[in-house]
Amino acid sequence: MFYFIDMQREKILEKLLSSKKIVFFTGAGISAESGIPTFRGEGGLWKKFKPEELANFNAFIKNPELVWEWYQYRRKIVKNAEPNLGHKTIALMQKYFDVTVVTQNVDNLHIRAGSNLVHELHGNIEKNYCIKCKKRYDYVDFNDDDKISKCECGGLIRPDVVWFGEMLPQVQFSNSENAAKNCDMIFVVGTSFLVYPAADIPIKAKISGKFLVEINLEETELTRFADVSLFGSAGIILPQLLIEFEKIKLNV
Ligand code: OAD
């Protein structure tokens, strides 16, 4: 039927044609083509910086200025970045499917690309809150100031991201679990699949019989569970899939 497409993509297209609800579970790799560094692998943030000094609550209490400066550095990268073709294709898919995005990313790019239903499992780097009175602050409240601000109550203001050792936001997590349980297929895009409990979501989808497609530059821990793995850039593969799907669906 799809003689011009390789067998792996043919399987995905056949499944897409009979699907209504799709989950995209994404990681840092989907934002790599927007110029946002990933965490692991070549050029990854955890190659240059130490998570134990920057991404946990004790580190923040010990050296709030350093942690704040690091998040301001990352916020500036995010602020100057634009959603790429990967994010945009996922948003375009909403024309044909009920799409839920479950992301480990804190960069807001899925929302900026136009995805309507996004569960942020690790928080959002543009948001902050006071550790004492919980008052919320947006990035714009600090602009590009690298010096940490204090809340009017005197408490330290921290980024609204999940640090190592912290719980994931429960509502976001259970909404993500439900989306994975109730979808027709799940795409897992640009994640090394090493960080739990987020990584439980695709595994639960797979256990409940969902068709799982992985898109990554390389093999991961998830590859052996995937129905299909496509290796390459998300910003190339996702638009190709959408074009191939539209050709068949719209009969052009
Ligand atoms: P990682 O940096 O661990 O993995 C990024 C993955 O994306 C790797 O498997 C790459 O091969 C792949 N990749 C890179 N560029 C790509 C591209 N253009 N297209 C497709 N794939 C590409 O990032 P995550 O798996 O998201 O947690 O990391 C998970 C969590 O670990 C993060 O949310 C963060 C980090 O510590 C917290 O901050 C709590």
PDB file of C-alpha atoms and ligand atoms in Angstrom:
ATOM      1  CA  MET A   1       0.000   0.000   0.000  1.00  0.00           C
ATOM      2  CA  PHE A   2       2.661   2.561   1.085  1.00  0.00           C
ATOM      3  CA  TYR A   3       5.307   1.215  -1.327  1.00  0.00           C
ATOM      4  CA  PHE A   4       7.352   4.444  -1.208  1.00  0.00           C
ATOM      5  CA  ILE A   5       7.789   4.343   2.571  1.00  0.00           C
ATOM      6  CA  ASP A   6       9.985   2.001   4.585  1.00  0.00           C
ATOM      7  CA  MET A   7       8.295  -0.721   6.621  1.00  0.00           C
ATOM      8  CA  GLN A   8       8.840   0.965   9.970  1.00  0.00           C
ATOM      9  CA  ARG A   9       7.105   4.143   8.840  1.00  0.00           C
ATOM     10  CA  GLU A  10       4.389   2.117   7.158  1.00  0.00           C
ATOM     11  CA  LYS A  11       3.535   0.536  10.530  1.00  0.00           C
ATOM     12  CA  ILE A  12       3.317   3.993  12.125  1.00  0.00           C
ATOM     13  CA  LEU A  13       1.139   5.377   9.347  1.00  0.00           C
ATOM     14  CA  GLU A  14      -1.251   2.433   9.520  1.00  0.00           C
ATOM     15  CA  LYS A  15      -1.622   2.932  13.254  1.00  0.00           C
ATOM     16  CA  LEU A  16      -2.070   6.693  12.837  1.00  0.00           C
ATOM     17  CA  LEU A  17      -4.902   6.129  10.370  1.00  0.00           C
ATOM     18  CA  SER A  18      -6.892   4.202  12.963  1.00  0.00           C
ATOM     19  CA  SER A  19      -5.967   6.397  15.946  1.00  0.00           C
ATOM     20  CA  LYS A  20      -7.812   9.202  17.631  1.00  0.00           C
ATOM     21  CA  LYS A  21      -5.902   9.886  20.843  1.00  0.00           C
ATOM     22  CA  ILE A  22      -2.159  10.386  20.749  1.00  0.00           C
ATOM     23  CA  VAL A  23       0.302  11.115  23.520  1.00  0.00           C
ATOM     24  CA  PHE A  24       3.671  12.713  22.824  1.00  0.00           C
ATOM     25  CA  PHE A  25       6.084  12.085  25.684  1.00  0.00           C
ATOM     26  CA  THR A  26       9.055  14.383  25.171  1.00  0.00           C
ATOM     27  CA  GLY A  27      12.483  15.129  26.591  1.00  0.00           C
ATOM     28  CA  ALA A  28      15.337  17.540  26.048  1.00  0.00           C
ATOM     29  CA  GLY A  29      16.102  16.123  22.574  1.00  0.00           C
ATOM     30  CA  ILE A  30      13.009  17.709  21.065  1.00  0.00           C
ATOM     31  CA  SER A  31      14.297  21.154  22.021  1.00  0.00           C
ATOM     32  CA  ALA A  32      17.889  20.499  20.923  1.00  0.00           C
ATOM     33  CA  GLU A  33      17.169  21.866  17.449  1.00  0.00           C
ATOM     34  CA  SER A  34      15.945  25.077  19.082  1.00  0.00           C
ATOM     35  CA  GLY A  35      19.437  25.523  20.530  1.00  0.00           C
ATOM     36  CA  ILE A  36      18.600  24.376  24.060  1.00  0.00           C
ATOM     37  CA  PRO A  37      21.278  22.019  25.386  1.00  0.00           C
ATOM     38  CA  THR A  38      20.268  18.500  26.435  1.00  0.00           C
ATOM     39  CA  PHE A  39      21.384  17.084  29.802  1.00  0.00           C
ATOM     40  CA  ARG A  40      23.314  13.986  28.777  1.00  0.00           C
ATOM     41  CA  GLY A  41      25.482  13.063  25.849  1.00  0.00           C
ATOM     42  CA  GLU A  42      27.892  15.300  23.981  1.00  0.00           C
ATOM     43  CA  GLY A  43      27.497  18.961  24.949  1.00  0.00           C
ATOM     44  CA  GLY A  44      24.968  17.972  27.636  1.00  0.00           C
ATOM     45  CA  LEU A  45      24.514  20.254  30.665  1.00  0.00           C
ATOM     46  CA  TRP A  46      25.435  17.478  33.109  1.00  0.00           C
ATOM     47  CA  LYS A  47      28.829  17.151  31.378  1.00  0.00           C
ATOM     48  CA  LYS A  48      29.702  20.737  32.337  1.00  0.00           C
ATOM     49  CA  PHE A  49      27.693  21.281  35.521  1.00  0.00           C
ATOM     50  CA  LYS A  50      27.093  19.118  38.563  1.00  0.00           C
ATOM     51  CA  PRO A  51      23.430  18.321  39.307  1.00  0.00           C
ATOM     52  CA  GLU A  52      24.252  17.898  43.008  1.00  0.00           C
ATOM     53  CA  GLU A  53      25.465  21.537  43.147  1.00  0.00           C
ATOM     54  CA  LEU A  54      22.635  23.024  41.091  1.00  0.00           C
ATOM     55  CA  ALA A  55      19.526  20.918  40.963  1.00  0.00           C
ATOM     56  CA  ASN A  56      18.552  20.027  44.477  1.00  0.00           C
ATOM     57  CA  PHE A  57      17.028  21.865  47.409  1.00  0.00           C
ATOM     58  CA  ASN A  58      20.014  21.524  49.738  1.00  0.00           C
ATOM     59  CA  ALA A  59      22.290  23.047  47.108  1.00  0.00           C
ATOM     60  CA  PHE A  60      19.873  25.959  46.800  1.00  0.00           C
ATOM     61  CA  ILE A  61      19.833  26.576  50.552  1.00  0.00           C
ATOM     62  CA  LYS A  62      23.631  26.316  50.681  1.00  0.00           C
ATOM     63  CA  ASN A  63      24.309  28.589  47.738  1.00  0.00           C
ATOM     64  CA  PRO A  64      21.115  30.276  46.483  1.00  0.00           C
ATOM     65  CA  GLU A  65      23.003  32.863  44.415  1.00  0.00           C
ATOM     66  CA  LEU A  66      24.821  30.202  42.397  1.00  0.00           C
ATOM     67  CA  VAL A  67      21.670  28.165  41.753  1.00  0.00           C
ATOM     68  CA  TRP A  68      19.700  31.295  40.849  1.00  0.00           C
ATOM     69  CA  GLU A  69      22.412  32.430  38.430  1.00  0.00           C
ATOM     70  CA  TRP A  70      22.402  29.043  36.742  1.00  0.00           C
ATOM     71  CA  TYR A  71      18.641  29.156  36.238  1.00  0.00           C
ATOM     72  CA  GLN A  72      18.836  32.739  34.945  1.00  0.00           C
ATOM     73  CA  TYR A  73      21.478  31.560  32.456  1.00  0.00           C
ATOM     74  CA  ARG A  74      19.137  28.794  31.260  1.00  0.00           C
ATOM     75  CA  ARG A  75      16.137  31.138  31.203  1.00  0.00           C
ATOM     76  CA  LYS A  76      17.966  33.466  28.859  1.00  0.00           C
ATOM     77  CA  ILE A  77      18.683  30.563  26.486  1.00  0.00           C
ATOM     78  CA  VAL A  78      15.010  29.569  26.597  1.00  0.00           C
ATOM     79  CA  LYS A  79      13.809  33.141  26.142  1.00  0.00           C
ATOM     80  CA  ASN A  80      15.885  33.515  22.968  1.00  0.00           C
ATOM     81  CA  ALA A  81      14.855  30.118  21.591  1.00  0.00           C
ATOM     82  CA  GLU A  82      11.972  29.439  19.220  1.00  0.00           C
ATOM     83  CA  PRO A  83       9.882  26.267  18.893  1.00  0.00           C
ATOM     84  CA  ASN A  84      11.291  24.103  16.090  1.00  0.00           C
ATOM     85  CA  LEU A  85       9.605  21.894  13.496  1.00  0.00           C
ATOM     86  CA  GLY A  86       9.291  19.075  16.028  1.00  0.00           C
ATOM     87  CA  HIS A  87       7.245  21.165  18.481  1.00  0.00           C
ATOM     88  CA  LYS A  88       5.284  22.734  15.628  1.00  0.00           C
ATOM     89  CA  THR A  89       4.422  19.387  14.041  1.00  0.00           C
ATOM     90  CA  ILE A  90       3.066  18.075  17.336  1.00  0.00           C
ATOM     91  CA  ALA A  91       0.863  21.171  17.565  1.00  0.00           C
ATOM     92  CA  LEU A  92      -0.276  20.688  13.934  1.00  0.00           C
ATOM     93  CA  MET A  93      -1.262  17.103  14.724  1.00  0.00           C
ATOM     94  CA  GLN A  94      -4.124  18.566  16.785  1.00  0.00           C
ATOM     95  CA  LYS A  95      -5.915  19.077  13.481  1.00  0.00           C
ATOM     96  CA  TYR A  96      -6.359  15.303  13.168  1.00  0.00           C
ATOM     97  CA  PHE A  97      -6.022  13.868  16.679  1.00  0.00           C
ATOM     98  CA  ASP A  98      -6.706  14.500  20.351  1.00  0.00           C
ATOM     99  CA  VAL A  99      -3.137  15.259  21.330  1.00  0.00           C
ATOM    100  CA  THR A 100      -1.768  15.257  24.865  1.00  0.00           C
ATOM    101  CA  VAL A 101       1.824  16.349  25.384  1.00  0.00           C
ATOM    102  CA  VAL A 102       3.598  14.997  28.444  1.00  0.00           C
ATOM    103  CA  THR A 103       6.962  16.665  28.739  1.00  0.00           C
ATOM    104  CA  GLN A 104       9.977  16.493  30.998  1.00  0.00           C
ATOM    105  CA  ASN A 105      11.086  19.831  29.567  1.00  0.00           C
ATOM    106  CA  VAL A 106      10.745  23.065  31.482  1.00  0.00           C
ATOM    107  CA  ASP A 107      11.209  25.340  28.462  1.00  0.00           C
ATOM    108  CA  ASN A 108       7.595  26.178  27.550  1.00  0.00           C
ATOM    109  CA  LEU A 109       8.264  25.501  23.864  1.00  0.00           C
ATOM    110  CA  HIS A 110       5.359  23.084  23.346  1.00  0.00           C
ATOM    111  CA  ILE A 111       2.956  25.718  24.625  1.00  0.00           C
ATOM    112  CA  ARG A 112       4.596  28.433  22.533  1.00  0.00           C
ATOM    113  CA  ALA A 113       4.284  26.154  19.471  1.00  0.00           C
ATOM    114  CA  GLY A 114       0.522  25.944  20.030  1.00  0.00           C
ATOM    115  CA  SER A 115      -0.051  22.643  21.829  1.00  0.00           C
ATOM    116  CA  ASN A 116      -3.183  23.033  23.925  1.00  0.00           C
ATOM    117  CA  LEU A 117      -2.845  20.199  26.416  1.00  0.00           C
ATOM    118  CA  VAL A 118       0.623  20.033  27.949  1.00  0.00           C
ATOM    119  CA  HIS A 119       1.488  18.284  31.218  1.00  0.00           C
ATOM    120  CA  GLU A 120       4.821  19.579  32.521  1.00  0.00           C
ATOM    121  CA  LEU A 121       6.234  16.809  34.702  1.00  0.00           C
ATOM    122  CA  HIS A 122       9.350  18.720  35.780  1.00  0.00           C
ATOM    123  CA  GLY A 123       7.852  22.199  36.131  1.00  0.00           C
ATOM    124  CA  ASN A 124       8.439  25.356  34.125  1.00  0.00           C
ATOM    125  CA  ILE A 125      11.614  27.414  34.189  1.00  0.00           C
ATOM    126  CA  GLU A 126       9.753  30.682  33.624  1.00  0.00           C
ATOM    127  CA  LYS A 127       7.839  30.276  36.876  1.00  0.00           C
ATOM    128  CA  ASN A 128       9.048  30.751  40.451  1.00  0.00           C
ATOM    129  CA  TYR A 129       7.689  30.709  43.975  1.00  0.00           C
ATOM    130  CA  CYS A 130       8.688  31.771  47.457  1.00  0.00           C
ATOM    131  CA  ILE A 131       9.837  28.846  49.582  1.00  0.00           C
ATOM    132  CA  LYS A 132       8.296  30.448  52.687  1.00  0.00           C
ATOM    133  CA  CYS A 133       4.879  31.861  51.759  1.00  0.00           C
ATOM    134  CA  LYS A 134       4.542  30.138  48.308  1.00  0.00           C
ATOM    135  CA  LYS A 135       3.725  33.417  46.534  1.00  0.00           C
ATOM    136  CA  ARG A 136       4.210  32.928  42.804  1.00  0.00           C
ATOM    137  CA  TYR A 137       6.475  34.995  40.548  1.00  0.00           C
ATOM    138  CA  ASP A 138       6.962  34.951  36.780  1.00  0.00           C
ATOM    139  CA  TYR A 139      10.263  35.235  34.962  1.00  0.00           C
ATOM    140  CA  VAL A 140       9.293  38.717  33.777  1.00  0.00           C
ATOM    141  CA  ASP A 141       9.330  39.857  37.400  1.00  0.00           C
ATOM    142  CA  PHE A 142      13.119  39.514  37.374  1.00  0.00           C
ATOM    143  CA  ASN A 143      13.933  40.252  33.743  1.00  0.00           C
ATOM    144  CA  ASP A 144      17.581  39.461  33.156  1.00  0.00           C
ATOM    145  CA  ASP A 145      18.744  40.204  36.677  1.00  0.00           C
ATOM    146  CA  ASP A 146      21.201  37.528  37.798  1.00  0.00           C
ATOM    147  CA  LYS A 147      20.986  38.500  41.462  1.00  0.00           C
ATOM    148  CA  ILE A 148      18.529  36.476  43.497  1.00  0.00           C
ATOM    149  CA  SER A 149      15.491  38.371  44.745  1.00  0.00           C
ATOM    150  CA  LYS A 150      13.715  37.809  48.002  1.00  0.00           C
ATOM    151  CA  CYS A 151       9.975  37.673  48.456  1.00  0.00           C
ATOM    152  CA  GLU A 152       8.273  40.498  50.336  1.00  0.00           C
ATOM    153  CA  CYS A 153       7.905  38.027  53.237  1.00  0.00           C
ATOM    154  CA  GLY A 154      11.688  37.628  53.331  1.00  0.00           C
ATOM    155  CA  GLY A 155      11.692  34.085  51.886  1.00  0.00           C
ATOM    156  CA  LEU A 156      13.959  32.917  49.096  1.00  0.00           C
ATOM    157  CA  ILE A 157      12.390  32.686  45.639  1.00  0.00           C
ATOM    158  CA  ARG A 158      13.113  29.452  43.807  1.00  0.00           C
ATOM    159  CA  PRO A 159      12.407  28.261  40.277  1.00  0.00           C
ATOM    160  CA  ASP A 160       9.244  26.184  39.902  1.00  0.00           C
ATOM    161  CA  VAL A 161      11.092  23.160  38.613  1.00  0.00           C
ATOM    162  CA  VAL A 162      11.421  19.679  40.058  1.00  0.00           C
ATOM    163  CA  TRP A 163      14.821  19.094  41.597  1.00  0.00           C
ATOM    164  CA  PHE A 164      16.443  15.745  42.313  1.00  0.00           C
ATOM    165  CA  GLY A 165      14.818  14.127  45.332  1.00  0.00           C
ATOM    166  CA  GLU A 166      11.571  16.099  44.933  1.00  0.00           C
ATOM    167  CA  MET A 167       8.102  14.808  44.125  1.00  0.00           C
ATOM    168  CA  LEU A 168       6.645  15.361  40.688  1.00  0.00           C
ATOM    169  CA  PRO A 169       3.525  17.568  40.602  1.00  0.00           C
ATOM    170  CA  GLN A 170       0.840  15.011  41.450  1.00  0.00           C
ATOM    171  CA  VAL A 171      -1.974  16.365  39.277  1.00  0.00           C
ATOM    172  CA  GLN A 172       0.271  16.608  36.230  1.00  0.00           C
ATOM    173  CA  PHE A 173       1.579  13.100  36.868  1.00  0.00           C
ATOM    174  CA  SER A 174      -1.803  11.454  37.293  1.00  0.00           C
ATOM    175  CA  ASN A 175      -3.227  13.322  34.265  1.00  0.00           C
ATOM    176  CA  SER A 176      -0.231  12.025  32.289  1.00  0.00           C
ATOM    177  CA  GLU A 177      -0.792   8.467  33.502  1.00  0.00           C
ATOM    178  CA  ASN A 178      -4.446   8.669  32.484  1.00  0.00           C
ATOM    179  CA  ALA A 179      -3.581  10.074  29.056  1.00  0.00           C
ATOM    180  CA  ALA A 180      -1.087   7.238  28.536  1.00  0.00           C
ATOM    181  CA  LYS A 181      -3.647   4.640  29.665  1.00  0.00           C
ATOM    182  CA  ASN A 182      -6.384   5.999  27.407  1.00  0.00           C
ATOM    183  CA  CYS A 183      -4.493   6.804  24.206  1.00  0.00           C
ATOM    184  CA  ASP A 184      -4.326   4.820  20.977  1.00  0.00           C
ATOM    185  CA  MET A 185      -0.622   5.380  20.512  1.00  0.00           C
ATOM    186  CA  ILE A 186       2.289   7.090  22.213  1.00  0.00           C
ATOM    187  CA  PHE A 187       5.340   8.756  20.684  1.00  0.00           C
ATOM    188  CA  VAL A 188       8.407   9.030  22.906  1.00  0.00           C
ATOM    189  CA  VAL A 189      10.628  11.749  21.499  1.00  0.00           C
ATOM    190  CA  GLY A 190      14.132  12.908  22.437  1.00  0.00           C
ATOM    191  CA  THR A 191      14.583  11.418  25.877  1.00  0.00           C
ATOM    192  CA  SER A 192      17.400   9.251  27.210  1.00  0.00           C
ATOM    193  CA  PHE A 193      14.683   7.539  29.253  1.00  0.00           C
ATOM    194  CA  LEU A 194      16.800   7.400  32.380  1.00  0.00           C
ATOM    195  CA  VAL A 195      14.864   9.590  34.796  1.00  0.00           C
ATOM    196  CA  TYR A 196      12.061   8.131  36.910  1.00  0.00           C
ATOM    197  CA  PRO A 197       9.212   8.386  37.768  1.00  0.00           C
ATOM    198  CA  ALA A 198       8.623  10.279  34.478  1.00  0.00           C
ATOM    199  CA  ALA A 199       9.882   7.280  32.492  1.00  0.00           C
ATOM    200  CA  ASP A 200       7.131   5.142  34.045  1.00  0.00           C
ATOM    201  CA  ILE A 201       4.544   6.855  31.824  1.00  0.00           C
ATOM    202  CA  PRO A 202       5.576   5.275  28.477  1.00  0.00           C
ATOM    203  CA  ILE A 203       6.204   1.951  30.217  1.00  0.00           C
ATOM    204  CA  LYS A 204       2.670   1.993  31.638  1.00  0.00           C
ATOM    205  CA  ALA A 205       1.299   2.824  28.192  1.00  0.00           C
ATOM    206  CA  LYS A 206       3.212  -0.107  26.727  1.00  0.00           C
ATOM    207  CA  ILE A 207       2.057  -2.480  29.476  1.00  0.00           C
ATOM    208  CA  SER A 208      -1.545  -1.515  28.762  1.00  0.00           C
ATOM    209  CA  GLY A 209      -1.021  -2.483  25.114  1.00  0.00           C
ATOM    210  CA  LYS A 210      -0.496   0.895  23.453  1.00  0.00           C
ATOM    211  CA  PHE A 211       1.466   1.185  20.224  1.00  0.00           C
ATOM    212  CA  LEU A 212       4.754   2.872  21.150  1.00  0.00           C
ATOM    213  CA  VAL A 213       6.953   4.790  18.702  1.00  0.00           C
ATOM    214  CA  GLU A 214      10.347   6.064  19.758  1.00  0.00           C
ATOM    215  CA  ILE A 215      12.128   8.895  17.956  1.00  0.00           C
ATOM    216  CA  ASN A 216      15.701   9.534  19.029  1.00  0.00           C
ATOM    217  CA  LEU A 217      19.161  10.041  17.594  1.00  0.00           C
ATOM    218  CA  GLU A 218      20.267   6.780  19.174  1.00  0.00           C
ATOM    219  CA  GLU A 219      19.125   3.630  20.983  1.00  0.00           C
ATOM    220  CA  THR A 220      17.935   4.047  24.568  1.00  0.00           C
ATOM    221  CA  GLU A 221      16.693   1.860  27.402  1.00  0.00           C
ATOM    222  CA  LEU A 222      13.248   2.130  25.812  1.00  0.00           C
ATOM    223  CA  THR A 223      14.206   0.861  22.369  1.00  0.00           C
ATOM    224  CA  ARG A 224      13.611  -2.817  23.192  1.00  0.00           C
ATOM    225  CA  PHE A 225      10.045  -2.034  24.316  1.00  0.00           C
ATOM    226  CA  ALA A 226       9.142   0.136  21.308  1.00  0.00           C
ATOM    227  CA  ASP A 227       6.927  -1.163  18.496  1.00  0.00           C
ATOM    228  CA  VAL A 228       8.906   1.043  16.138  1.00  0.00           C
ATOM    229  CA  SER A 229      12.043   3.117  16.698  1.00  0.00           C
ATOM    230  CA  LEU A 230      13.071   5.780  14.206  1.00  0.00           C
ATOM    231  CA  PHE A 231      16.595   7.121  14.565  1.00  0.00           C
ATOM    232  CA  GLY A 232      17.236  10.720  13.543  1.00  0.00           C
ATOM    233  CA  SER A 233      16.302  14.280  14.411  1.00  0.00           C
ATOM    234  CA  ALA A 234      12.810  14.869  15.753  1.00  0.00           C
ATOM    235  CA  GLY A 235      12.641  18.124  13.764  1.00  0.00           C
ATOM    236  CA  ILE A 236      13.024  16.125  10.542  1.00  0.00           C
ATOM    237  CA  ILE A 237      11.206  12.866  11.312  1.00  0.00           C
ATOM    238  CA  LEU A 238       8.021  14.347  12.814  1.00  0.00           C
ATOM    239  CA  PRO A 239       7.248  16.682   9.859  1.00  0.00           C
ATOM    240  CA  GLN A 240       7.996  13.835   7.429  1.00  0.00           C
ATOM    241  CA  LEU A 241       5.495  11.604   9.236  1.00  0.00           C
ATOM    242  CA  LEU A 242       2.838  14.299   9.179  1.00  0.00           C
ATOM    243  CA  ILE A 243       3.357  14.926   5.448  1.00  0.00           C
ATOM    244  CA  GLU A 244       3.164  11.179   4.722  1.00  0.00           C
ATOM    245  CA  PHE A 245       0.039  10.875   6.883  1.00  0.00           C
ATOM    246  CA  GLU A 246      -1.663  13.825   5.149  1.00  0.00           C
ATOM    247  CA  LYS A 247      -0.889  12.398   1.707  1.00  0.00           C
ATOM    248  CA  ILE A 248      -2.767   9.238   2.583  1.00  0.00           C
ATOM    249  CA  LYS A 249      -5.524  10.785   4.666  1.00  0.00           C
ATOM    250  CA  LEU A 250      -6.310  13.525   2.146  1.00  0.00           C
ATOM    251  CA  ASN A 251      -5.598  11.242  -0.799  1.00  0.00           C
ATOM    252  CA  VAL A 252      -3.198  13.636  -2.534  1.00  0.00           C
TER     253      VAL A 252
HETATM  254  P1  OAD B   1      18.708  13.827  28.129  1.00  0.00           P
HETATM  255  O1  OAD B   1      19.698  14.912  27.911  1.00  0.00           O
HETATM  256  O2  OAD B   1      19.018  12.822  29.176  1.00  0.00           O
HETATM  257  O3  OAD B   1      18.476  13.032  26.775  1.00  0.00           O
HETATM  258  C1  OAD B   1      18.232  13.680  25.567  1.00  0.00           C
HETATM  259  C2  OAD B   1      17.920  12.626  24.517  1.00  0.00           C
HETATM  260  O4  OAD B   1      17.542  13.285  23.331  1.00  0.00           O
HETATM  261  C3  OAD B   1      19.100  11.705  24.185  1.00  0.00           C
HETATM  262  O5  OAD B   1      18.635  10.352  24.185  1.00  0.00           O
HETATM  263  C4  OAD B   1      19.500  12.144  22.763  1.00  0.00           C
HETATM  264  O6  OAD B   1      19.969  11.061  21.979  1.00  0.00           O
HETATM  265  C5  OAD B   1      18.180  12.677  22.219  1.00  0.00           C
HETATM  266  N1  OAD B   1      18.305  13.718  21.189  1.00  0.00           N
HETATM  267  C6  OAD B   1      19.174  14.747  21.139  1.00  0.00           C
HETATM  268  N2  OAD B   1      18.938  15.538  20.084  1.00  0.00           N
HETATM  269  C7  OAD B   1      17.848  15.006  19.443  1.00  0.00           C
HETATM  270  C8  OAD B   1      17.094  15.363  18.281  1.00  0.00           C
HETATM  271  N3  OAD B   1      17.390  16.437  17.559  1.00  0.00           N
HETATM  272  N4  OAD B   1      16.043  14.579  17.930  1.00  0.00           N
HETATM  273  C9  OAD B   1      15.738  13.455  18.656  1.00  0.00           C
HETATM  274  N5  OAD B   1      16.413  13.079  19.753  1.00  0.00           N
HETATM  275  C10 OAD B   1      17.449  13.835  20.151  1.00  0.00           C
HETATM  276  O7  OAD B   1      17.291  14.539  28.385  1.00  0.00           O
HETATM  277  P2  OAD B   1      15.991  13.960  29.099  1.00  0.00           P
HETATM  278  O8  OAD B   1      15.804  12.524  28.777  1.00  0.00           O
HETATM  279  O9  OAD B   1      14.898  14.888  28.777  1.00  0.00           O
HETATM  280  O10 OAD B   1      15.356  16.477  34.909  1.00  0.00           O
HETATM  281  O11 OAD B   1      16.372  14.100  30.618  1.00  0.00           O
HETATM  282  C11 OAD B   1      15.420  13.770  31.582  1.00  0.00           C
HETATM  283  C12 OAD B   1      15.588  14.648  32.789  1.00  0.00           C
HETATM  284  O12 OAD B   1      16.942  14.582  33.256  1.00  0.00           O
HETATM  285  C13 OAD B   1      15.366  16.132  32.544  1.00  0.00           C
HETATM  286  O13 OAD B   1      14.006  16.501  32.563  1.00  0.00           O
HETATM  287  C14 OAD B   1      16.111  16.745  33.699  1.00  0.00           C
HETATM  288  C15 OAD B   1      17.367  15.917  33.651  1.00  0.00           C
HETATM  289  O14 OAD B   1      18.085  15.823  34.831  1.00  0.00           O
HETATM  290  C16 OAD B   1      15.233  17.420  35.840  1.00  0.00           C
HETATM  291  O15 OAD B   1      15.754  18.510  35.743  1.00  0.00           O
HETATM  292  C17 OAD B   1      14.403  16.994  36.991  1.00  0.00           C
END
